[in-house]
Coordinates of C-alpha atoms and ligand atoms in Angstrom, one line a residue:
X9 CA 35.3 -22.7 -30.2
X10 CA 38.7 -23.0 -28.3
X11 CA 38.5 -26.7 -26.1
X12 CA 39.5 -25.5 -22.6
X13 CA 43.1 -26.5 -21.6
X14 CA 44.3 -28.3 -18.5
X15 CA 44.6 -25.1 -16.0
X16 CA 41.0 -24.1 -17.8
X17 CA 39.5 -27.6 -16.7
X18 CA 40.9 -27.5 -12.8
X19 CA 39.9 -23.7 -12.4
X20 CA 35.8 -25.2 -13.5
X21 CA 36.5 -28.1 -11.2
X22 CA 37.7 -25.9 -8.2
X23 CA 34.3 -23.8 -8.8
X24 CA 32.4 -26.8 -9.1
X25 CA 34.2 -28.1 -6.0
X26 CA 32.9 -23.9 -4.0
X27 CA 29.2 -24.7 -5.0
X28 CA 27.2 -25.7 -2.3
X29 CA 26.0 -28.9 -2.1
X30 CA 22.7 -27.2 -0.9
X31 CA 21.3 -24.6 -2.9
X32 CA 20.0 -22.4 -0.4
X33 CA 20.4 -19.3 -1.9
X34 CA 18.9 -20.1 -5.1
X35 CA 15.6 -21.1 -3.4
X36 CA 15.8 -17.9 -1.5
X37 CA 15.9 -15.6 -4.8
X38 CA 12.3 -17.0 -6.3
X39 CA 9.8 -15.5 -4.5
X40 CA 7.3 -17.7 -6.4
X41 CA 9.0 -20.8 -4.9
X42 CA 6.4 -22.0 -2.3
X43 CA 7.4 -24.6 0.5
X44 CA 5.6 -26.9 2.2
X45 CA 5.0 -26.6 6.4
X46 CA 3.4 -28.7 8.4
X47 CA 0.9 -27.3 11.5
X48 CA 2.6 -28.4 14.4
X49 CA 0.2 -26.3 16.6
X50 CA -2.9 -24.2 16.7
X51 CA -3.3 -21.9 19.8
X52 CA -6.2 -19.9 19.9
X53 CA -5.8 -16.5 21.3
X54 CA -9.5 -14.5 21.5
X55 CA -12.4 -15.5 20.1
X56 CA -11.6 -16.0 16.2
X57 CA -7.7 -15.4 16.3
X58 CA -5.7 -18.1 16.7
X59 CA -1.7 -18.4 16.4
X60 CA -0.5 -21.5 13.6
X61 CA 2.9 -23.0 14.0
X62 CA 4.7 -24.5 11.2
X63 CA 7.2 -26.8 10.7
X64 CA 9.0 -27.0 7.2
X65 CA 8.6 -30.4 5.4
X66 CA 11.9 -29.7 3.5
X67 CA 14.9 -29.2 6.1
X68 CA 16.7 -26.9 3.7
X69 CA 14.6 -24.4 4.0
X70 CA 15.6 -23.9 7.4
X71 CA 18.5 -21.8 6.4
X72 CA 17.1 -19.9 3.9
X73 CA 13.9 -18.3 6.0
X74 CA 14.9 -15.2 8.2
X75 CA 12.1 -12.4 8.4
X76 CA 12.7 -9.1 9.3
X77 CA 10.2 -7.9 11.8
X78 CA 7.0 -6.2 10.1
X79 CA 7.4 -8.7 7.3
X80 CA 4.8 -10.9 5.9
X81 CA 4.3 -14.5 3.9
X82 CA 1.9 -15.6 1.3
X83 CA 0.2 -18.7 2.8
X84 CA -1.2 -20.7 0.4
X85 CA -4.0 -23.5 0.8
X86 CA -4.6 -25.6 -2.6
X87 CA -7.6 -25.0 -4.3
X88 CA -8.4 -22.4 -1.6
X89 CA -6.2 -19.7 -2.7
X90 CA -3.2 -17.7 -0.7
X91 CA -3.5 -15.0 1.7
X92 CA -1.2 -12.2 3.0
X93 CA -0.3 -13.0 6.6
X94 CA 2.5 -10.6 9.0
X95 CA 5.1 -13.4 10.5
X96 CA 3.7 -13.1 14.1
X97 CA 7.0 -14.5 16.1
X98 CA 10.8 -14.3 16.0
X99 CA 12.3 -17.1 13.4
X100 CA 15.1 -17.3 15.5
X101 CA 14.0 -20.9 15.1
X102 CA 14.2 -20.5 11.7
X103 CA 12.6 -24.4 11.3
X104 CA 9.4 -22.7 12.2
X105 CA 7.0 -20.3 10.9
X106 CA 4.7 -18.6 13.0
X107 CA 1.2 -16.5 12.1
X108 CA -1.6 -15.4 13.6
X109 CA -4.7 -15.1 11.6
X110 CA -8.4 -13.6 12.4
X111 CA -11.0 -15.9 10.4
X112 CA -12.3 -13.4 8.2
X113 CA -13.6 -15.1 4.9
X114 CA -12.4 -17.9 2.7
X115 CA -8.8 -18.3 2.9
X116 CA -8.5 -17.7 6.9
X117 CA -11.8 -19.6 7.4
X118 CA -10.1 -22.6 5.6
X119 CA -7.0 -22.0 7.7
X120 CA -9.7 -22.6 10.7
X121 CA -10.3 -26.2 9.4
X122 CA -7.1 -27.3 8.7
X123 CA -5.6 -30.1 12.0
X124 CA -2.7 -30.7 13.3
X125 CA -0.2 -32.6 10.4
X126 CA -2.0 -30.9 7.3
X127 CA 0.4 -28.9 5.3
X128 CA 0.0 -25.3 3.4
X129 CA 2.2 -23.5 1.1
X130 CA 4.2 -20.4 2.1
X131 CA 6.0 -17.8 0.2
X132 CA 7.8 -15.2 1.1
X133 CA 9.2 -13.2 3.2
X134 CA 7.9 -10.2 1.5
X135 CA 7.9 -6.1 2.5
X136 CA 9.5 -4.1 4.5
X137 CA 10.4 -4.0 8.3
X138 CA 9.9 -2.0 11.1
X139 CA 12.8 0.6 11.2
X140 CA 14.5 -0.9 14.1
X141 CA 17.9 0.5 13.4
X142 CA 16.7 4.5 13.2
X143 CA 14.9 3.6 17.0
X144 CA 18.6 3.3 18.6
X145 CA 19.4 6.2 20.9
X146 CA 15.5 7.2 21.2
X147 CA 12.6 6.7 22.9
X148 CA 10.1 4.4 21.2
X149 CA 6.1 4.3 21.1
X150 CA 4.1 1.2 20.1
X151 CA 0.8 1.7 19.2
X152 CA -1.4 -0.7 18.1
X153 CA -5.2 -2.3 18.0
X154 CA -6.8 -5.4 17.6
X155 CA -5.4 -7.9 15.4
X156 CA -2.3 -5.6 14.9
X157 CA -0.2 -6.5 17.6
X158 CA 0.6 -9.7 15.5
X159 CA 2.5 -7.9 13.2
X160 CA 4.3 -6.1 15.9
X161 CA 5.2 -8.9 18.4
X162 CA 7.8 -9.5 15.9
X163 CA 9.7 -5.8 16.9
X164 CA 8.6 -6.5 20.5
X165 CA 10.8 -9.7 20.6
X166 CA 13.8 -7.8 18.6
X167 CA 13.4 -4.3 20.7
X168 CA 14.0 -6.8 23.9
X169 CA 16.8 -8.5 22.0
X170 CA 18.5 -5.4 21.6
X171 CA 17.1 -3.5 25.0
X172 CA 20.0 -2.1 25.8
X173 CA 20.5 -0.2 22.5
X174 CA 17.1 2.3 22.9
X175 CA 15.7 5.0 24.8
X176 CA 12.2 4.3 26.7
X177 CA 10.0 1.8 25.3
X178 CA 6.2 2.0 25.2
X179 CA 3.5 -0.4 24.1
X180 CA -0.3 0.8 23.4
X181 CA -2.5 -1.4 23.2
X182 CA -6.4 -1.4 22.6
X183 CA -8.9 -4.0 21.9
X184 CA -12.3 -4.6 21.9
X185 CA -12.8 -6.1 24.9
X186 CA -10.5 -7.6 27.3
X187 CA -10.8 -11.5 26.1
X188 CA -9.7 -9.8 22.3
X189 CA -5.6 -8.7 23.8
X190 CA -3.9 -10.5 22.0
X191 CA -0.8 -12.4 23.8
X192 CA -2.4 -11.2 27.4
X193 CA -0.2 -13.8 29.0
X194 CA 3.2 -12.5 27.4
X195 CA 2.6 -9.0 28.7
X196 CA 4.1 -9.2 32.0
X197 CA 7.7 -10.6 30.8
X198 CA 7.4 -8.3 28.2
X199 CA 7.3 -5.4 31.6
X200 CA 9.7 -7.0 33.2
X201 CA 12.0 -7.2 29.8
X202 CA 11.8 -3.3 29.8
X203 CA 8.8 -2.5 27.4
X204 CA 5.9 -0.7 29.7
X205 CA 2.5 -2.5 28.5
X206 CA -0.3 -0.4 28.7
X207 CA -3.9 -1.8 27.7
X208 CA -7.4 0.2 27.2
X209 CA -10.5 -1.7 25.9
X210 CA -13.7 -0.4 24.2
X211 CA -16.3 -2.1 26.3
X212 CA -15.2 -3.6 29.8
X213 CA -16.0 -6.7 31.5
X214 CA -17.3 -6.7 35.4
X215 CA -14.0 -8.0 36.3
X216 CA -12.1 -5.2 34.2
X217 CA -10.3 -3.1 36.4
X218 CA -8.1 -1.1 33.4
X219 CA -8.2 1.8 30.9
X220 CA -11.8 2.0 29.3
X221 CA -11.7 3.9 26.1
X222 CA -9.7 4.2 22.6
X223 CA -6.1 3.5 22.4
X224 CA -5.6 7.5 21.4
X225 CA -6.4 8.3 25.3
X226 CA -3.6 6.3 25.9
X227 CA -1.3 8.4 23.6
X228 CA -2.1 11.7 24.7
X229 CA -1.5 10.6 28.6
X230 CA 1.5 9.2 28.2
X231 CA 4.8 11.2 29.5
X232 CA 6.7 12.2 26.5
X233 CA 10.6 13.1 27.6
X234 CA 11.8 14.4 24.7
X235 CA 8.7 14.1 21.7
X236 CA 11.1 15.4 18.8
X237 CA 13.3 12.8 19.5
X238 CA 10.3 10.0 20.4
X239 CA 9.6 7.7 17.1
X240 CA 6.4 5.3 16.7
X241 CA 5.2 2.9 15.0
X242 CA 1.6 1.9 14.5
X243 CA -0.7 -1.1 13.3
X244 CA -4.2 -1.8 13.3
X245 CA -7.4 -0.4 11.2
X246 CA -6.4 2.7 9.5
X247 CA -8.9 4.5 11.3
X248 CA -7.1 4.0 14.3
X249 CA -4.1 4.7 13.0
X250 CA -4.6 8.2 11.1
X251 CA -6.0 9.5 14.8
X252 CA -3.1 7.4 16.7
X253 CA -0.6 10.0 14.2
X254 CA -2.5 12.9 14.3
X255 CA -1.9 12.4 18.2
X256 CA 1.1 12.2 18.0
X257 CA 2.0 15.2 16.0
X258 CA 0.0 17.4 18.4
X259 CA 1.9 16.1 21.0
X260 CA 5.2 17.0 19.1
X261 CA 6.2 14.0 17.4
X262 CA 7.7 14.7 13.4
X263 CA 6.4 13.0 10.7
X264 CA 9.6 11.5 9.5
X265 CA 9.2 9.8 13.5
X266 CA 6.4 7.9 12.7
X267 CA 5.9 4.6 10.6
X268 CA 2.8 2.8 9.7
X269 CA 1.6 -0.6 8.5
X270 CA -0.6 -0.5 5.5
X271 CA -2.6 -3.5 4.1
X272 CA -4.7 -3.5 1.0
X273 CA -5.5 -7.2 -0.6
X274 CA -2.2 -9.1 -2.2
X275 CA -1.9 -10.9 -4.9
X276 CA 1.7 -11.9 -6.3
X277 CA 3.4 -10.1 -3.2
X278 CA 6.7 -9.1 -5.6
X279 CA 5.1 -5.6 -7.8
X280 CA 4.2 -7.0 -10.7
X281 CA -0.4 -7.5 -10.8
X282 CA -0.8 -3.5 -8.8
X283 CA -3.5 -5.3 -6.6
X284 CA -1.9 -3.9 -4.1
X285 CA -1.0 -0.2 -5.5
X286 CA -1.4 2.6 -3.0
X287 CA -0.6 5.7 -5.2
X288 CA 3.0 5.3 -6.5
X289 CA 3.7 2.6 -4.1
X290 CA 2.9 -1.0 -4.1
X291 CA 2.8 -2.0 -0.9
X292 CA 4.2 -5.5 -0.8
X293 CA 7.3 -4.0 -2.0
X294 CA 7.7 -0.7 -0.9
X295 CA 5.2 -1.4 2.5
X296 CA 3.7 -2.9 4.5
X297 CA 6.0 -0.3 6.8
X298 CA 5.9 2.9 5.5
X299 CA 7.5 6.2 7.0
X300 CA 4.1 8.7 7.5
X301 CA 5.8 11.5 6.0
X302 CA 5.8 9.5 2.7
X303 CA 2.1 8.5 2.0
X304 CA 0.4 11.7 4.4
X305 CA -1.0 13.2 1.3
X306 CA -1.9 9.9 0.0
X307 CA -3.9 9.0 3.3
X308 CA -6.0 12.0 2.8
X309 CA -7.4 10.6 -0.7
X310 CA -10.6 8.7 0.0
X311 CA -10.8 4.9 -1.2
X312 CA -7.2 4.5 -2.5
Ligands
LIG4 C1 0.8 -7.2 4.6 C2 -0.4 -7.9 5.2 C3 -0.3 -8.5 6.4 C4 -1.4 -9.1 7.0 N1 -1.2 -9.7 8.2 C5 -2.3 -10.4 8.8 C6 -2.1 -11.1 10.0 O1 -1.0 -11.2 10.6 N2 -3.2 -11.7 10.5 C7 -4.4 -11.7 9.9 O2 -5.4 -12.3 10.4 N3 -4.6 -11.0 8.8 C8 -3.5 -10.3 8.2 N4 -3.7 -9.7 7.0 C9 -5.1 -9.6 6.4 C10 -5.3 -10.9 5.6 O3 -4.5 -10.9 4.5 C11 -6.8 -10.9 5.2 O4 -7.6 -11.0 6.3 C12 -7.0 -12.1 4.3 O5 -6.4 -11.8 3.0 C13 -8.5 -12.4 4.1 O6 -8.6 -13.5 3.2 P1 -9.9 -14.4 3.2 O7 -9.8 -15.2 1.9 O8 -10.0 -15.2 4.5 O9 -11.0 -13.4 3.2 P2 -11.9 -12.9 1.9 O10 -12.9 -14.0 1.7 O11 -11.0 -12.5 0.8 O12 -12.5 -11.6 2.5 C14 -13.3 -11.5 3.7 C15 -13.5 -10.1 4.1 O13 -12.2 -9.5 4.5 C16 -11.9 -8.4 3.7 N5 -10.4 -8.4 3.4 C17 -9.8 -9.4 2.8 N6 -8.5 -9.1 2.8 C18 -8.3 -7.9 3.4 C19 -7.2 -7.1 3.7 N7 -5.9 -7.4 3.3 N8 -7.4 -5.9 4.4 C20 -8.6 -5.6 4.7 N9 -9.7 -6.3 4.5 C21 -9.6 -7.5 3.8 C22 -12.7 -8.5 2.4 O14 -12.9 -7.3 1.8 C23 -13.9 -9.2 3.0 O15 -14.8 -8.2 3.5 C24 -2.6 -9.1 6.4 C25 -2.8 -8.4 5.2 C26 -1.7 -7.8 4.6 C27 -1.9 -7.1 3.3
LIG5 S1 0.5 -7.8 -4.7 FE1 0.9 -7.7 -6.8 S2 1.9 -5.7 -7.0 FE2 1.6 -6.0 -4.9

């Protein structure tokens, strides 16, 4: 082998000299590197939903985390195992990382235990976003229930961001009963930013003085300028989802309009173990967000 000559040796040193003295972008790429954060704060929304803040223990990883909106992480708790969980608030502080989690079972349960100082694991982001660049120029409808507003507080904070940009903005959103909204005490910025907040619960309280009934009723009374032109996006149980579309298609929305947030359980997150295989999509890669018109025949297939 030739040795390399003088010009050979400054041209590798000049190179040498372009890498960055923090490899950010090589930590980026592996999407089985998992970084420690530190709970900075745990807020508890409704009964069993609390909202975990996260501060990472290495400061390089501050550059390297940006989340599209709809995007989830794998949090991981050792000797616990590692759980799918939407990114529930704008990284524009990208030193944070913010979920919030229903206690469900084993993973989330342990999630409930942890104080204030312990650390977890996180990987990710992983999935696709909310279409927020097809929304400019139209009118957008938000529809979600429960415990799916988390994922889409994410687009709320971006549609605001970039209010200017769309059409009217809508938000749906049912719960339980009024101590399960999520965020109540966001919602009126959030009116006064632009996006009209409209709440229904299933069972009201004496003090209740709002909607009373399924988040569909809210759907088909809502004033519609232009539906062909109207595009929505929807999270919660599928249930509630499959009647939220079929809403809105009577109502005149298309089905390449309407985007959805599909969960099944995760396990490696990056298409490789088909834990999470929905026909021929695996939905950490190709979802959570999907566009309706792509998976309608799939929905109709019980138990996939
Ligand atoms: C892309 C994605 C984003 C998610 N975002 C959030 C979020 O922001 N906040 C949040 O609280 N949860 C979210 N989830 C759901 C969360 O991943 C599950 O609740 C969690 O995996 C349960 O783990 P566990 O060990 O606590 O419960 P387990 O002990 O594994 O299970 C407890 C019960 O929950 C059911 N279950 C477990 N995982 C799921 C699932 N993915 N879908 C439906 N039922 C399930 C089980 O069948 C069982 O009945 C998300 C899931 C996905 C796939
Ligand atoms: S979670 Fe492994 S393929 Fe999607």
């Amino acid at each position: 082998m030739n040795e390399p000559g003088a010009d050979d040796v400054s041209a590798i040193k000049r190179q040498a000299k372009a890498v960055p003295q923090t490899p950010v972008t090589a930590i980026r790429n592996d999407p089985w590197q998992i970084d420690a954060a530190r709970l900075t704060e745990i807020r508890e929304e409704t009964p069993g939903v609390a909202t975990f803040r996260f501060a990472w223990v290495d400061n390089h990883v501050t550059s390297r985390v940006a989340a599209q909106p709809g995007q989830f992480n794998m949090l991981y708790l050792p000797g616990v195992g590692e759980v799918a969980i939407s990114v529930s608030d704008s990284q524009i502080r990208s030193d944070q990382v913010v979920h919030t989690i229903r206690e469900v079972g084993n993973v989330t349960g342990a999630m409930f235990r942890l104080a204030v100082g312990d650390t977890i694991g996180v990987r990710g982001p992983f999935g696709s976003a909310w279409p927020l660049d097809d929304c400019v120029g139209h009118d957008v409808v938000l529809v979600c229930g429960g415990i799916g507003l988390a994922p889409m507080r994410t687009l709320v904070h971006e549609l605001i961001r970039r209010r200017n940009q769309f059409g009217e903005l809508n938000l749906l959103i049912g719960a339980r009963t009024p101590s399960d909204l999520l965020y109540q005490d966001e919602y009126s910025q959030w009116n006064s930013q632009g996006i009209h907040v409209h709440t229904t619960v299933d069972r009201a309280s004496t003090m209740w003085t709002g909607n009373i009934g399924v988040v569909i009723l809210l759907l088909e009374r809502l004033k519609l300028r232009d539906p062909a032109q109207t595009l929505l996006m929807t999270c919660g149980p599928e249930v509630m989802m499959m009647y939220t579309i079929q809403t809105a298609i009577s109502r005149g929305l298309t089905r390449d309009h309407i985007w959805l947030s599909l969960e099944r359980h995760m396990n490696c997150a990056v298409g490789t173990c088909g834990h999470c295989q929905f026909g021929p999509h695996f939905l950490c890669k190709d979802g959570p967000v999907l566009r309706f018109d792509q998976v309608h025949s799939l929905m109709e297939v019980t138990d996939l």
